[in-house]
mmCIF file of C-alpha atoms and ligand atoms in Angstrom:
data_model
loop_
_atom_site.group_PDB
_atom_site.id
_atom_site.type_symbol
_atom_site.label_atom_id
_atom_site.label_comp_id
_atom_site.label_asym_id
_atom_site.label_seq_id
_atom_site.Cartn_x
_atom_site.Cartn_y
_atom_site.Cartn_z
ATOM 1 C CA MET U 1 -27.787 157.915 87.284
ATOM 2 C CA ARG U 2 -25.634 157.750 84.182
ATOM 3 C CA ILE U 3 -26.384 160.750 82.018
ATOM 4 C CA GLY U 4 -25.144 161.390 78.485
ATOM 5 C CA VAL U 5 -24.649 164.952 77.328
ATOM 6 C CA MET U 6 -24.846 165.727 73.636
ATOM 7 C CA GLY U 7 -23.793 169.308 72.998
ATOM 8 C CA GLY U 8 -24.048 170.910 69.606
ATOM 9 C CA THR U 9 -25.142 173.852 67.540
ATOM 10 C CA PHE U 10 -27.905 171.643 66.101
ATOM 11 C CA ASP U 11 -28.389 174.007 63.186
ATOM 12 C CA PRO U 12 -30.374 171.872 62.437
ATOM 13 C CA ILE U 13 -30.331 168.619 64.442
ATOM 14 C CA HIS U 14 -30.035 165.637 62.065
ATOM 15 C CA LEU U 15 -30.112 161.835 62.223
ATOM 16 C CA GLY U 16 -26.324 161.658 62.741
ATOM 17 C CA HIS U 17 -26.760 163.349 66.122
ATOM 18 C CA LEU U 18 -29.611 160.997 67.089
ATOM 19 C CA VAL U 19 -27.743 157.841 66.093
ATOM 20 C CA ALA U 20 -24.673 158.976 68.066
ATOM 21 C CA ALA U 21 -26.750 159.619 71.198
ATOM 22 C CA SER U 22 -28.720 156.394 70.850
ATOM 23 C CA GLU U 23 -25.655 154.242 70.299
ATOM 24 C CA VAL U 24 -23.723 155.726 73.223
ATOM 25 C CA ALA U 25 -26.821 155.368 75.437
ATOM 26 C CA HIS U 26 -26.987 151.696 74.548
ATOM 27 C CA ARG U 27 -23.293 150.873 74.852
ATOM 28 C CA PHE U 28 -22.703 152.817 78.067
ATOM 29 C CA GLU U 29 -26.047 151.857 79.628
ATOM 30 C CA LEU U 30 -27.056 155.469 80.107
ATOM 31 C CA ASP U 31 -30.312 156.321 81.827
ATOM 32 C CA GLU U 32 -30.795 159.337 79.624
ATOM 33 C CA VAL U 33 -29.124 161.640 77.143
ATOM 34 C CA VAL U 34 -29.522 165.389 77.480
ATOM 35 C CA PHE U 35 -29.218 167.357 74.251
ATOM 36 C CA VAL U 36 -27.842 170.833 74.874
ATOM 37 C CA PRO U 37 -28.106 173.303 71.988
ATOM 38 C CA THR U 38 -25.479 176.044 72.156
ATOM 39 C CA GLY U 39 -26.187 179.684 72.768
ATOM 40 C CA GLN U 40 -23.983 181.977 70.691
ATOM 41 C CA PRO U 41 -21.540 179.459 69.169
ATOM 42 C CA TRP U 42 -18.026 180.692 69.777
ATOM 43 C CA GLN U 43 -16.235 178.648 67.122
ATOM 44 C CA LYS U 44 -18.740 179.504 64.398
ATOM 45 C CA SER U 45 -18.872 183.263 64.699
ATOM 46 C CA HIS U 46 -17.771 183.580 61.075
ATOM 47 C CA ARG U 47 -21.271 182.676 59.960
ATOM 48 C CA SER U 48 -24.659 183.534 61.315
ATOM 49 C CA VAL U 49 -26.488 180.752 63.042
ATOM 50 C CA ALA U 50 -30.246 180.217 63.199
ATOM 51 C CA PRO U 51 -31.864 181.739 66.296
ATOM 52 C CA ALA U 52 -31.268 179.705 69.454
ATOM 53 C CA GLU U 53 -35.028 179.357 69.999
ATOM 54 C CA ASP U 54 -35.431 177.703 66.568
ATOM 55 C CA ARG U 55 -32.489 175.367 67.149
ATOM 56 C CA TYR U 56 -33.822 174.528 70.597
ATOM 57 C CA LEU U 57 -37.331 173.789 69.277
ATOM 58 C CA MET U 58 -36.025 171.596 66.448
ATOM 59 C CA THR U 59 -34.010 169.660 69.027
ATOM 60 C CA VAL U 60 -37.146 169.171 71.137
ATOM 61 C CA ILE U 61 -39.127 168.054 68.077
ATOM 62 C CA ALA U 62 -36.446 165.558 66.973
ATOM 63 C CA THR U 63 -36.032 163.988 70.415
ATOM 64 C CA ALA U 64 -39.614 164.156 71.745
ATOM 65 C CA ALA U 65 -40.619 160.572 70.963
ATOM 66 C CA ASP U 66 -37.603 158.896 72.592
ATOM 67 C CA PRO U 67 -38.053 158.348 76.333
ATOM 68 C CA ARG U 68 -34.246 158.335 76.840
ATOM 69 C CA PHE U 69 -33.804 161.803 75.380
ATOM 70 C CA ARG U 70 -34.367 165.227 76.882
ATOM 71 C CA VAL U 71 -33.274 168.749 76.021
ATOM 72 C CA SER U 72 -31.732 171.346 78.298
ATOM 73 C CA ARG U 73 -31.823 175.110 77.889
ATOM 74 C CA VAL U 74 -28.734 175.813 80.006
ATOM 75 C CA ASP U 75 -26.616 176.983 77.066
ATOM 76 C CA VAL U 76 -29.449 178.733 75.238
ATOM 77 C CA ASP U 77 -30.294 180.734 78.360
ATOM 78 C CA ARG U 78 -26.709 181.620 79.373
ATOM 79 C CA PRO U 79 -25.542 184.836 77.714
ATOM 80 C CA GLY U 80 -22.218 184.803 75.885
ATOM 81 C CA PRO U 81 -20.312 182.075 74.098
ATOM 82 C CA THR U 82 -20.864 178.442 75.067
ATOM 83 C CA TYR U 83 -18.056 176.527 76.752
ATOM 84 C CA THR U 84 -18.404 172.857 77.636
ATOM 85 C CA VAL U 85 -17.069 173.509 81.121
ATOM 86 C CA ASP U 86 -20.055 175.825 81.803
ATOM 87 C CA THR U 87 -22.499 173.378 80.226
ATOM 88 C CA LEU U 88 -21.417 170.610 82.575
ATOM 89 C CA ARG U 89 -21.373 172.883 85.624
ATOM 90 C CA ASP U 90 -24.906 174.144 84.918
ATOM 91 C CA LEU U 91 -26.250 170.680 84.142
ATOM 92 C CA ARG U 92 -24.877 169.391 87.416
ATOM 93 C CA ALA U 93 -26.605 172.257 89.229
ATOM 94 C CA GLU U 94 -29.845 171.532 87.368
ATOM 95 C CA LEU U 95 -29.889 167.732 87.396
ATOM 96 C CA GLY U 96 -27.733 166.878 90.405
ATOM 97 C CA ASP U 97 -24.633 164.851 91.041
ATOM 98 C CA HIS U 98 -24.596 162.007 88.520
ATOM 99 C CA ASP U 99 -22.082 160.272 86.261
ATOM 100 C CA TYR U 100 -21.886 162.443 83.174
ATOM 101 C CA TYR U 101 -20.784 161.210 79.750
ATOM 102 C CA PHE U 102 -20.047 163.977 77.269
ATOM 103 C CA ILE U 103 -20.556 162.725 73.715
ATOM 104 C CA THR U 104 -18.545 164.187 70.893
ATOM 105 C CA GLY U 105 -17.920 163.327 67.253
ATOM 106 C CA ALA U 106 -14.395 162.680 65.978
ATOM 107 C CA ASP U 107 -14.142 166.193 64.506
ATOM 108 C CA ALA U 108 -15.110 167.929 67.741
ATOM 109 C CA LEU U 109 -12.848 165.630 69.777
ATOM 110 C CA ALA U 110 -9.900 166.665 67.641
ATOM 111 C CA ASP U 111 -10.573 170.277 68.701
ATOM 112 C CA ILE U 112 -10.433 169.481 72.401
ATOM 113 C CA LEU U 113 -7.125 171.228 72.948
ATOM 114 C CA SER U 114 -8.842 174.498 72.044
ATOM 115 C CA TRP U 115 -11.563 173.979 74.640
ATOM 116 C CA ARG U 116 -11.570 176.128 77.740
ATOM 117 C CA ASP U 117 -10.636 174.407 81.034
ATOM 118 C CA THR U 118 -10.181 170.942 79.516
ATOM 119 C CA ASP U 119 -8.954 169.594 82.865
ATOM 120 C CA GLU U 120 -12.136 170.615 84.620
ATOM 121 C CA VAL U 121 -14.234 169.203 81.779
ATOM 122 C CA LEU U 122 -12.488 165.858 82.127
ATOM 123 C CA ARG U 123 -12.842 165.868 85.899
ATOM 124 C CA GLY U 124 -16.585 166.510 85.540
ATOM 125 C CA ALA U 125 -17.405 163.996 82.832
ATOM 126 C CA HIS U 126 -16.266 160.976 80.901
ATOM 127 C CA LEU U 127 -15.660 161.895 77.304
ATOM 128 C CA ILE U 128 -17.020 159.574 74.631
ATOM 129 C CA GLY U 129 -15.596 160.141 71.163
ATOM 130 C CA VAL U 130 -17.630 158.583 68.355
ATOM 131 C CA THR U 131 -16.698 157.860 64.767
ATOM 132 C CA ARG U 132 -17.793 160.259 62.071
ATOM 133 C CA PRO U 133 -17.267 159.732 58.316
ATOM 134 C CA GLY U 134 -14.392 161.830 56.992
ATOM 135 C CA HIS U 135 -12.714 162.293 60.372
ATOM 136 C CA ALA U 136 -10.117 160.155 62.112
ATOM 137 C CA LEU U 137 -11.089 159.176 65.646
ATOM 138 C CA VAL U 138 -7.999 159.727 67.769
ATOM 139 C CA ASP U 139 -7.655 159.717 71.547
ATOM 140 C CA PRO U 140 -6.087 163.081 72.420
ATOM 141 C CA GLY U 141 -4.457 161.231 75.333
ATOM 142 C CA LEU U 142 -4.969 163.966 77.910
ATOM 143 C CA VAL U 143 -6.170 162.046 80.932
ATOM 144 C CA PRO U 144 -5.860 158.255 80.880
ATOM 145 C CA GLY U 145 -9.148 156.501 81.559
ATOM 146 C CA ARG U 146 -11.399 159.497 81.039
ATOM 147 C CA ILE U 147 -11.837 159.223 77.277
ATOM 148 C CA SER U 148 -13.461 156.315 75.423
ATOM 149 C CA LEU U 149 -13.692 155.839 71.690
ATOM 150 C CA LEU U 150 -16.704 154.179 70.140
ATOM 151 C CA GLU U 151 -17.504 153.076 66.616
ATOM 152 C CA ILE U 152 -21.079 153.915 65.644
ATOM 153 C CA PRO U 153 -23.069 153.369 62.427
ATOM 154 C CA ALA U 154 -21.662 155.761 59.829
ATOM 155 C CA LEU U 155 -24.022 158.492 58.718
ATOM 156 C CA SER U 156 -22.413 160.963 56.404
ATOM 157 C CA ILE U 157 -24.744 163.784 57.409
ATOM 158 C CA SER U 158 -23.810 167.272 58.568
ATOM 159 C CA SER U 159 -25.866 170.320 59.465
ATOM 160 C CA SER U 160 -23.803 172.299 56.933
ATOM 161 C CA ASP U 161 -24.889 169.960 54.161
ATOM 162 C CA VAL U 162 -28.526 170.052 55.316
ATOM 163 C CA ARG U 163 -28.436 173.869 55.223
ATOM 164 C CA ALA U 164 -26.851 173.889 51.764
ATOM 165 C CA ARG U 165 -29.500 171.455 50.552
ATOM 166 C CA VAL U 166 -32.359 173.563 51.854
ATOM 167 C CA GLU U 167 -30.845 176.617 50.214
ATOM 168 C CA ARG U 168 -30.660 174.987 46.788
ATOM 169 C CA GLY U 169 -33.971 173.147 47.116
ATOM 170 C CA ALA U 170 -32.481 169.642 47.363
ATOM 171 C CA PRO U 171 -34.247 167.057 49.594
ATOM 172 C CA VAL U 172 -33.448 166.679 53.284
ATOM 173 C CA SER U 173 -35.920 163.877 54.003
ATOM 174 C CA TYR U 174 -34.222 160.915 55.740
ATOM 175 C CA LEU U 175 -31.387 163.244 56.785
ATOM 176 C CA VAL U 176 -33.459 165.095 59.375
ATOM 177 C CA SER U 177 -36.567 163.824 61.136
ATOM 178 C CA PRO U 178 -39.923 164.659 59.492
ATOM 179 C CA GLY U 179 -40.915 167.140 62.208
ATOM 180 C CA VAL U 180 -37.632 169.011 61.822
ATOM 181 C CA GLU U 181 -38.059 169.139 58.047
ATOM 182 C CA SER U 182 -41.566 170.598 58.440
ATOM 183 C CA TYR U 183 -40.356 173.097 61.019
ATOM 184 C CA LEU U 184 -37.402 174.445 59.061
ATOM 185 C CA LEU U 185 -39.535 174.792 55.914
ATOM 186 C CA LYS U 186 -42.327 176.503 57.830
ATOM 187 C CA ARG U 187 -39.915 178.942 59.466
ATOM 188 C CA GLU U 188 -38.068 179.452 56.159
ATOM 189 C CA LEU U 189 -34.708 178.712 57.764
ATOM 190 C CA TYR U 190 -31.564 178.345 55.614
ATOM 191 C CA ARG U 191 -33.262 179.775 52.544
ATOM 192 C CA GLU U 192 -30.450 182.132 51.640
ATOM 193 C CA SER U 193 -26.792 182.098 52.574
ATOM 194 C CA THR U 194 -25.982 184.383 55.449
HETATM 195 P P1 LIG J 201 -21.995 171.782 61.193
HETATM 196 O O1 LIG J 201 -21.846 171.162 59.847
HETATM 197 O O2 LIG J 201 -22.806 173.046 61.207
HETATM 198 O O3 LIG J 201 -20.714 171.905 61.979
HETATM 199 P P2 LIG J 201 -22.593 169.283 62.507
HETATM 200 O O4 LIG J 201 -23.306 168.320 61.624
HETATM 201 O O5 LIG J 201 -21.119 169.099 62.692
HETATM 202 O O6 LIG J 201 -22.929 170.768 62.026
HETATM 203 P P3 LIG J 201 -22.804 170.009 65.247
HETATM 204 O O7 LIG J 201 -24.006 170.620 65.908
HETATM 205 O O8 LIG J 201 -21.641 170.868 64.926
HETATM 206 O O9 LIG J 201 -23.327 169.282 63.903
HETATM 207 O O10 LIG J 201 -22.299 168.735 66.065
HETATM 208 C C1 LIG J 201 -22.656 168.416 67.374
HETATM 209 C C2 LIG J 201 -21.922 167.133 67.772
HETATM 210 O O11 LIG J 201 -22.394 166.027 66.998
HETATM 211 C C3 LIG J 201 -20.402 167.192 67.515
HETATM 212 O O12 LIG J 201 -19.769 166.487 68.572
HETATM 213 C C4 LIG J 201 -20.255 166.443 66.209
HETATM 214 O O13 LIG J 201 -18.968 165.874 66.073
HETATM 215 C C5 LIG J 201 -21.324 165.369 66.337
HETATM 216 N N1 LIG J 201 -21.822 164.890 65.041
HETATM 217 C C6 LIG J 201 -22.456 165.630 64.114
HETATM 218 N N2 LIG J 201 -22.789 164.896 63.042
HETATM 219 C C7 LIG J 201 -22.342 163.642 63.277
HETATM 220 C C8 LIG J 201 -22.389 162.410 62.507
HETATM 221 N N3 LIG J 201 -22.938 162.363 61.287
HETATM 222 N N4 LIG J 201 -21.818 161.311 63.075
HETATM 223 C C9 LIG J 201 -21.251 161.382 64.295
HETATM 224 N N5 LIG J 201 -21.191 162.499 65.070
HETATM 225 C C10 LIG J 201 -21.719 163.627 64.568
HETATM 226 MG MG1 LIG J 202 -19.911 170.570 63.481
#
């Protein structure tokens, strides 16, 4: 099987994440895309992040209707900071030996040199970098043939902006899926800056 892996904090998951996964699934003829919410996010420790269980549930809600999408708990259930190399190792143990395609936006791709064990990551998966408004999509040129760049429909949506909107009472409809909007309002997430 050809399996996409969409890692993220998903705090909260928004339509930009879903479009990226859907487009890569189509273009790379993936059988499925696994969304993997992070546990304790190592690069975001300067701010508090919504509880992993809430981020996980919102990811399930947002992806439930699409038969290509599933959600894995490997990062949520592993204690300590999340590293992509562990995500891929655990997914392989859970799902078996398949062709893995790790999907990342242009901003996250630009950070790749700060990832742990980049060589092992690139041995374990193809990396698909996708366009994201406001960020240049550049091939970091680490391992020829292991990284592909893909233009996807531009959605200028970020979780940071969704959180800021919720905090000031601005609308988030059409930025997040309806179930996610209901959930974050019900749970009173992002109501005050933390
Ligand atoms: P935050 O603002 O909190 O950093 P985010 O919107 O960047 O949130 P993340 O969970 O950090 O969301 O991102 C997960 C992955 O999805 C990253 O690879 C990121 O580059 C990608 N991504 C997020 N939003 C978009 C978007 N609008 N278009 C394309 N890729 C995106
Ligand atoms: Mg981000």
